[in-house]
Short mmCIF file of C-alpha atoms and ligand atoms in Angstrom, two decimals:
data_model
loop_
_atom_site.label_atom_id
_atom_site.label_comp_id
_atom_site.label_asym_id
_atom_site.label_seq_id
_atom_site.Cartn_x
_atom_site.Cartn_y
_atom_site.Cartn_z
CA UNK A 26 3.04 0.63 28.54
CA UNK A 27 3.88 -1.10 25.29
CA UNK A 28 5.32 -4.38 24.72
CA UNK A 29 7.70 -3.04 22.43
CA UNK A 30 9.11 -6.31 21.33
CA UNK A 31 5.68 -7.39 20.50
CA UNK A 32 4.38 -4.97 18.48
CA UNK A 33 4.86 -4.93 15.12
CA UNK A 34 5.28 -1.00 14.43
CA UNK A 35 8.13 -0.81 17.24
CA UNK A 36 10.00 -2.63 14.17
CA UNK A 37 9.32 0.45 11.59
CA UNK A 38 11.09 3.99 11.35
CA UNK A 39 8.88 6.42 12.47
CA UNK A 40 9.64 10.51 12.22
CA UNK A 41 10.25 12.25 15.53
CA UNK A 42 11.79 15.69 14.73
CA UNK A 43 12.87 17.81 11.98
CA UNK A 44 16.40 17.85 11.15
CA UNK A 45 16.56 21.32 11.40
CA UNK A 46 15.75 20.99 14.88
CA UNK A 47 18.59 19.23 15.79
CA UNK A 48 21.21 20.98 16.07
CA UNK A 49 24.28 20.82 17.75
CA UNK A 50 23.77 21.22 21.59
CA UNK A 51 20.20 20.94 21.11
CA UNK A 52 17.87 18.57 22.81
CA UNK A 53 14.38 17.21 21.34
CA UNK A 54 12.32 15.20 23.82
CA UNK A 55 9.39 13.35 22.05
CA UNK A 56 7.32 10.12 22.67
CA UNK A 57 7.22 7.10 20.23
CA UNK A 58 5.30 4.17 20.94
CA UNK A 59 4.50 5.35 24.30
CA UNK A 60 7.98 5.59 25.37
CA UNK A 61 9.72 8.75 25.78
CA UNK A 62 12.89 9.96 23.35
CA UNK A 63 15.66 11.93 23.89
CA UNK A 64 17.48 13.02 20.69
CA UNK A 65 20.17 15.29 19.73
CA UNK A 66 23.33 15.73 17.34
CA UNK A 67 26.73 14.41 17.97
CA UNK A 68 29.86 16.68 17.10
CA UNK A 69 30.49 14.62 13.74
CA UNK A 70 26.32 15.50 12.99
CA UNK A 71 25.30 12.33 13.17
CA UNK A 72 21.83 12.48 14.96
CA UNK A 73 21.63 10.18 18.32
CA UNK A 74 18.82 9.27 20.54
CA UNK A 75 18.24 7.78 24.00
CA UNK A 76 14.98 5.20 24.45
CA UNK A 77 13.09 3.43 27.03
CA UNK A 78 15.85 2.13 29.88
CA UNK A 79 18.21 4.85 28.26
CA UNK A 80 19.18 2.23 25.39
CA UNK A 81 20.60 3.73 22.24
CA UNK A 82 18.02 3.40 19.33
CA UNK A 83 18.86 3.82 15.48
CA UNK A 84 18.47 7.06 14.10
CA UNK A 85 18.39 8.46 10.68
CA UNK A 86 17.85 11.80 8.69
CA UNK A 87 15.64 11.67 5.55
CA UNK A 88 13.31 13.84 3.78
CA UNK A 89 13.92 16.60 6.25
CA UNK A 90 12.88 14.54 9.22
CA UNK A 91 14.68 12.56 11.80
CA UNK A 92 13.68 8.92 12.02
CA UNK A 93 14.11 6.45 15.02
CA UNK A 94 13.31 2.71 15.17
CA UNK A 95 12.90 1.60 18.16
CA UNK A 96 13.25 -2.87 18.06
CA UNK A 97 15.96 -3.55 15.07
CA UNK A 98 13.41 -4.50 12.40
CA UNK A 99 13.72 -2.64 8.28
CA UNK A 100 16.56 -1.18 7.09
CA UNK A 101 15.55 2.03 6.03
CA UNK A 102 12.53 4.56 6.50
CA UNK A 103 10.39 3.93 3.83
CA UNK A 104 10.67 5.32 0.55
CA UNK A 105 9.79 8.99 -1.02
CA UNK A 106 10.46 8.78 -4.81
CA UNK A 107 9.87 12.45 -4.98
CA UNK A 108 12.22 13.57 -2.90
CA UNK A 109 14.72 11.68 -5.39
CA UNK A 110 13.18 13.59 -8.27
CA UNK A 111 15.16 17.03 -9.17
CA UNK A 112 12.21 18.47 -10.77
CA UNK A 113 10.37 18.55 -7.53
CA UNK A 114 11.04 21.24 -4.66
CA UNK A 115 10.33 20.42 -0.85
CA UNK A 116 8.35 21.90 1.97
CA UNK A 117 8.02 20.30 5.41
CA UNK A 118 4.74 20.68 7.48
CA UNK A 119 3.81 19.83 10.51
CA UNK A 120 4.30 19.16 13.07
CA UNK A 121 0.37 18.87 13.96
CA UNK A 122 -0.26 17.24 17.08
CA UNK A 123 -3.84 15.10 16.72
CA UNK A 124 -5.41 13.60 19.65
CA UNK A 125 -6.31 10.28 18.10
CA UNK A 126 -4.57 7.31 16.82
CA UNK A 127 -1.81 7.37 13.54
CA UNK A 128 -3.70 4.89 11.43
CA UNK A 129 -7.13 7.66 11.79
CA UNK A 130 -4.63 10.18 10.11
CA UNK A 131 -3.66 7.89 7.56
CA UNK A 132 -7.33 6.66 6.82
CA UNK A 133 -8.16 9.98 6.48
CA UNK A 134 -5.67 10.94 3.78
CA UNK A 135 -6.48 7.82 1.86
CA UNK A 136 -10.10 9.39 1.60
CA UNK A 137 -11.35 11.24 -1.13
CA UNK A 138 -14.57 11.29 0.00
CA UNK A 139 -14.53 13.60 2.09
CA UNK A 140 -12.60 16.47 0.33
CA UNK A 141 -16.00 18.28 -0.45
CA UNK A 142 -17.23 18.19 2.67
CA UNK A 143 -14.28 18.94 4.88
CA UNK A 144 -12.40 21.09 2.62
CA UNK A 145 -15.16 22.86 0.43
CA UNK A 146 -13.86 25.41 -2.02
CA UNK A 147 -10.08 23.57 -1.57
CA UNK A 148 -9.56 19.77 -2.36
CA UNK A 149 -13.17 19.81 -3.57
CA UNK A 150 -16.40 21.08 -4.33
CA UNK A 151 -19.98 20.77 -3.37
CA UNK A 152 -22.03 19.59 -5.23
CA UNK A 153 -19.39 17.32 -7.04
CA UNK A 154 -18.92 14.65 -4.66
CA UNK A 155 -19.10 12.05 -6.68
CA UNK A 156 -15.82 9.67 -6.09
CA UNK A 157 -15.61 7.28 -9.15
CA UNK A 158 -14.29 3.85 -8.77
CA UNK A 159 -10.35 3.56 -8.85
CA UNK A 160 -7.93 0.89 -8.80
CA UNK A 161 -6.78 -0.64 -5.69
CA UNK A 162 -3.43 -2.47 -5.76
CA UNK A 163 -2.83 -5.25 -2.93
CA UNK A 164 -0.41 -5.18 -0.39
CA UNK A 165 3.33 -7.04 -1.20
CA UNK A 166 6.34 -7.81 1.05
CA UNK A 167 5.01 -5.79 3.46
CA UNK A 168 4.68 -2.77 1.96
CA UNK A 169 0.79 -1.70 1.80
CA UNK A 170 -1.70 -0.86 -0.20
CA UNK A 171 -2.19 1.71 -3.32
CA UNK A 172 -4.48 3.23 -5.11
CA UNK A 173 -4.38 4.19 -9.18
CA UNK A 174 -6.62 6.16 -11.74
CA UNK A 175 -8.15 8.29 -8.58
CA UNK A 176 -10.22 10.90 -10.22
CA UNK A 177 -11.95 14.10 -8.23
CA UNK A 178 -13.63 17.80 -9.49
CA UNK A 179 -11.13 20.08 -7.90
CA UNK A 180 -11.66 23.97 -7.87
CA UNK A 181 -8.57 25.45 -8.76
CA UNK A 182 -6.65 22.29 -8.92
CA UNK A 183 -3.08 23.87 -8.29
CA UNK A 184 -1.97 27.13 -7.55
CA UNK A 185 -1.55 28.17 -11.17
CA UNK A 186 -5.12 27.03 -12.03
CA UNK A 187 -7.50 28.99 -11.24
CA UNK A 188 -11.08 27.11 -12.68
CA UNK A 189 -11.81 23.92 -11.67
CA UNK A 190 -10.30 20.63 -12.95
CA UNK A 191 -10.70 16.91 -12.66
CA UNK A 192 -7.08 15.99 -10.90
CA UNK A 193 -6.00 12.32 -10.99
CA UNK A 194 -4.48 10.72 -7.80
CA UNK A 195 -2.66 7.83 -6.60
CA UNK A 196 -1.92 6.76 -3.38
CA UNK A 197 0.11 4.27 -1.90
CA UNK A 198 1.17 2.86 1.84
CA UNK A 199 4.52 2.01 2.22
CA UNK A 200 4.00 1.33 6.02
CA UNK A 201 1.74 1.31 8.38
CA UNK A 202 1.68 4.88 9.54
CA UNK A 203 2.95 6.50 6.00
CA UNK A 204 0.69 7.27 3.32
CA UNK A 205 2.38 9.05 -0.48
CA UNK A 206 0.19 10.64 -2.23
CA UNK A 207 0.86 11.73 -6.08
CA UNK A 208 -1.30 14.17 -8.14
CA UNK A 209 -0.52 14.00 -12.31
CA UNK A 210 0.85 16.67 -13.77
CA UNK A 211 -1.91 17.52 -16.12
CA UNK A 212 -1.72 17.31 -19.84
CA UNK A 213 -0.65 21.12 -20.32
CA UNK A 214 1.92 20.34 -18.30
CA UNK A 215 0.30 22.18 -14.99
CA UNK A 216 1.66 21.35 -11.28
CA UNK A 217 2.99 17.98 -10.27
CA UNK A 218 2.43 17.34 -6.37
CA UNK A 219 3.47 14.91 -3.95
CA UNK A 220 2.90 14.41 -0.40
CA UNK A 221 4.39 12.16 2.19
CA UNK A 222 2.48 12.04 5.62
CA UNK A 223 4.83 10.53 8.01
CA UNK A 224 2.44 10.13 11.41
CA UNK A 225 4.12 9.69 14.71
CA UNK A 226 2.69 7.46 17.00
CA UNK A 227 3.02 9.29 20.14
CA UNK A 228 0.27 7.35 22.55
CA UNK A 229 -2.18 5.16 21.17
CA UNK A 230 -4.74 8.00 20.78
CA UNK A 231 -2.51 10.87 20.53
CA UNK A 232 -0.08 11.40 17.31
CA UNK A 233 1.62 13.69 15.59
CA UNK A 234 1.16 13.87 11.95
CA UNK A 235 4.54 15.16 9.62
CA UNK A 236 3.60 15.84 6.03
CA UNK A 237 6.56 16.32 3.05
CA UNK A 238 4.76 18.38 0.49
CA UNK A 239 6.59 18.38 -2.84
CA UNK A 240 5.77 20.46 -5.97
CA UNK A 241 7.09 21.22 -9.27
CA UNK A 242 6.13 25.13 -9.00
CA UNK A 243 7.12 25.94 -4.98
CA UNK A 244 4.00 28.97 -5.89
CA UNK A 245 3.80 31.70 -4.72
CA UNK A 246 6.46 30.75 -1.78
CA UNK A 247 7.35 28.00 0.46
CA UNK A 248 5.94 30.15 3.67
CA UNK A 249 2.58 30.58 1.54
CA UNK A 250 2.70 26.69 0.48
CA UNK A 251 3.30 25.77 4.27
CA UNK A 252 0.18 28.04 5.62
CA UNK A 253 -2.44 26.21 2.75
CA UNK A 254 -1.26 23.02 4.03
CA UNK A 255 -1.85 23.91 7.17
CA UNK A 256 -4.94 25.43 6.67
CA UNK A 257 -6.17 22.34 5.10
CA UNK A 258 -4.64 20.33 8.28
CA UNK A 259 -6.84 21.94 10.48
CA UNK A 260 -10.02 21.45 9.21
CA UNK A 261 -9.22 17.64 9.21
CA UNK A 262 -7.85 17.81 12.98
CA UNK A 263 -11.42 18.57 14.75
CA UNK A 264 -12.99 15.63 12.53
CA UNK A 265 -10.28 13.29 13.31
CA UNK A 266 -10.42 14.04 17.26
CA UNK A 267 -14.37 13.55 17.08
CA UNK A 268 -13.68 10.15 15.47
CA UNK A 269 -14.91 7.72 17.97
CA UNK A 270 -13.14 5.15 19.12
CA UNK A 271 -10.17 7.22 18.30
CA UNK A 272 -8.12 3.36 17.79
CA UNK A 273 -9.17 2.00 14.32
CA UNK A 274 -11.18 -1.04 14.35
CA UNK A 275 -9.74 -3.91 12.18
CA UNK A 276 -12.92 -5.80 12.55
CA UNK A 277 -15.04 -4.81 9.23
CA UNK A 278 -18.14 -6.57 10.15
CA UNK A 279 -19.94 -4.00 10.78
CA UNK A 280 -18.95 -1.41 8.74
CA UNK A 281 -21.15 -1.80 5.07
CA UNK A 282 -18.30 -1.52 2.09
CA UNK A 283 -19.15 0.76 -0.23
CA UNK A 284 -16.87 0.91 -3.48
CA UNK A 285 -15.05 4.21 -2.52
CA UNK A 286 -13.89 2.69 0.57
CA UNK A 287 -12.20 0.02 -0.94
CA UNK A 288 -9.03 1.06 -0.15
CA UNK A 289 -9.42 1.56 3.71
CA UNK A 290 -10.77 -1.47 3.56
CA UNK A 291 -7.76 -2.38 2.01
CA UNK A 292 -5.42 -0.59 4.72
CA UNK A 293 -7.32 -2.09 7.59
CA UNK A 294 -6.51 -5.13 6.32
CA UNK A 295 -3.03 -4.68 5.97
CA UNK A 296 -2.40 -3.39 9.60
CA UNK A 297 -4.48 -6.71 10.50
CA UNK A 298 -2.21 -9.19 8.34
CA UNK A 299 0.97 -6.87 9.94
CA UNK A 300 -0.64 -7.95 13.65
CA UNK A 301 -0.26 -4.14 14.49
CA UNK A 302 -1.39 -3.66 18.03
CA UNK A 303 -0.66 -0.11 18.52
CA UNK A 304 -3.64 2.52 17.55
CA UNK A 305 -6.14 -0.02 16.40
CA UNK A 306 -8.63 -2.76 17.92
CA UNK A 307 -7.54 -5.80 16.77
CA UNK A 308 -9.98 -8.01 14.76
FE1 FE2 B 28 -8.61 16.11 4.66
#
């Protein structure tokens, strides 16, 4: 069981249904931080949920997803810009239930790297695998890490490009388990994209990862948007369970830094200045 009151991401919002989902007379049971959660809608649609000992927790509905906190700790969940932005159109994914720990998922997103390999013919290409050095912004106020002037070979960068492109990234953490990613419009004015993954940590090895994907061109359809996403979800699930040890180890020693790692070396060392307990082996 987790000491709730000592961990640090007890204190952060953390998705754990769709608002769709909750609707009136419905029930969601779920598991956050190893506890179980009972949440549902009262008559004035304000979403409520029971935690561990049947204590209230705070609830709130944002970006399509239903947030709890479990220990009073921030105000708000973190923030989307996108979702603020009119010019960009929503689809939720997920949810995709991973065994292994939230901050894998994360890690993984942060990684370029790997796009050939895992996703060939999608988010990259063989043999451009190249990943060229990028900007890496430290952590402040407890917000995390980001990442500027990412640049990858991309076949068919966006739905309404059909050759392949060089795409420029960024990324940035607001919290420990919630990664944005933004991908630049290009210069003919092509796709804008944004993601927010929003990963629930269930158990400390088992998660369920929530992802926001925003576009400026919702092409062909939102169902067809939803299935790539998904698509590309599932080849990262089998390399994320074979992970081992499925908790992210803090301590770097071992690990040899090469410059496109930079920023997870850069994330675990925010969850390590955070003291987060839950997911990881501490340092
Ligand atoms: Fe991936």
């Amino acid at each position: 069981l987790t000491n709730l009151a000592a961990e640090p991401a007890a204190r952060h919002w953390h998705p754990v249904a769709r608002s769709v989902d909750l609707s009136p007379g419905a029930r969601v049971r779920t598991v956050l931080l190893g506890d179980r959660v009972i949440a549902w809608r009262d008559p004035g649609g304000e979403p409520r949920a029971s935690g561990p000992d049947g204590g209230m927790l705070r609830l709130r509905d944002a970006y399509g997803l239903v947030w709890a906190n479990l220990v009073p700790g921030e105000a708000e969940p973190p923030e989307y810009p996108a979702y603020a932005d009119a010019r960009y159109q929503h689809a939720l994914c997920g949810p995709y239930g991973v065994r292994t720990s939230a901050p894998r998922i994360i890690e993984n997103f942060l990684d370029m790297g790997h796009f050939p390999f895992v996703h060939d013919g999608i988010l990259g290409e063989r043999p451009r695998t190249e990943v060229a050095d990028y900007k890496v912004h430290a952590p402040r106020l407890g917000h995390g890490p980001a990442a500027s002037e990412c640049v990858f070979w991309q076949p068919g960068a966006s739905m309404l490009k059909h050759a392949g492109a060089r795409v420029f990234y960024a990324y940035d953490v607001p919290r420990p388990f919630c990664a944005v990613l933004a991908k630049q419009p290009d210069a003919e004015g092509g796709q804008g994209v944004a993601i927010l993954l929003a990963v629930q940590p269930a158990l400390p090895e088992r998660s369920i990862a929530w992802m926001v994907f925003s576009t400026t061109n919702l092409e062909p359809d939102e169902k067809t948007l939803r299935a790539r996403q998904e698509q590309v979800f599932m080849q990262d699930k089998p390399i994320l369970e074979n992970q081992l040890p499925g908790r992210l180890p803090l301590g770097t020693r071992d690990e040899v830094a090469v410059p496109c790692d930079r920023l997870s070396l850069a994330y675990r060392r925010y969850l390590d200045q955070q003291r987060i307990g839950f997911g990881v082996i501490q340092a």
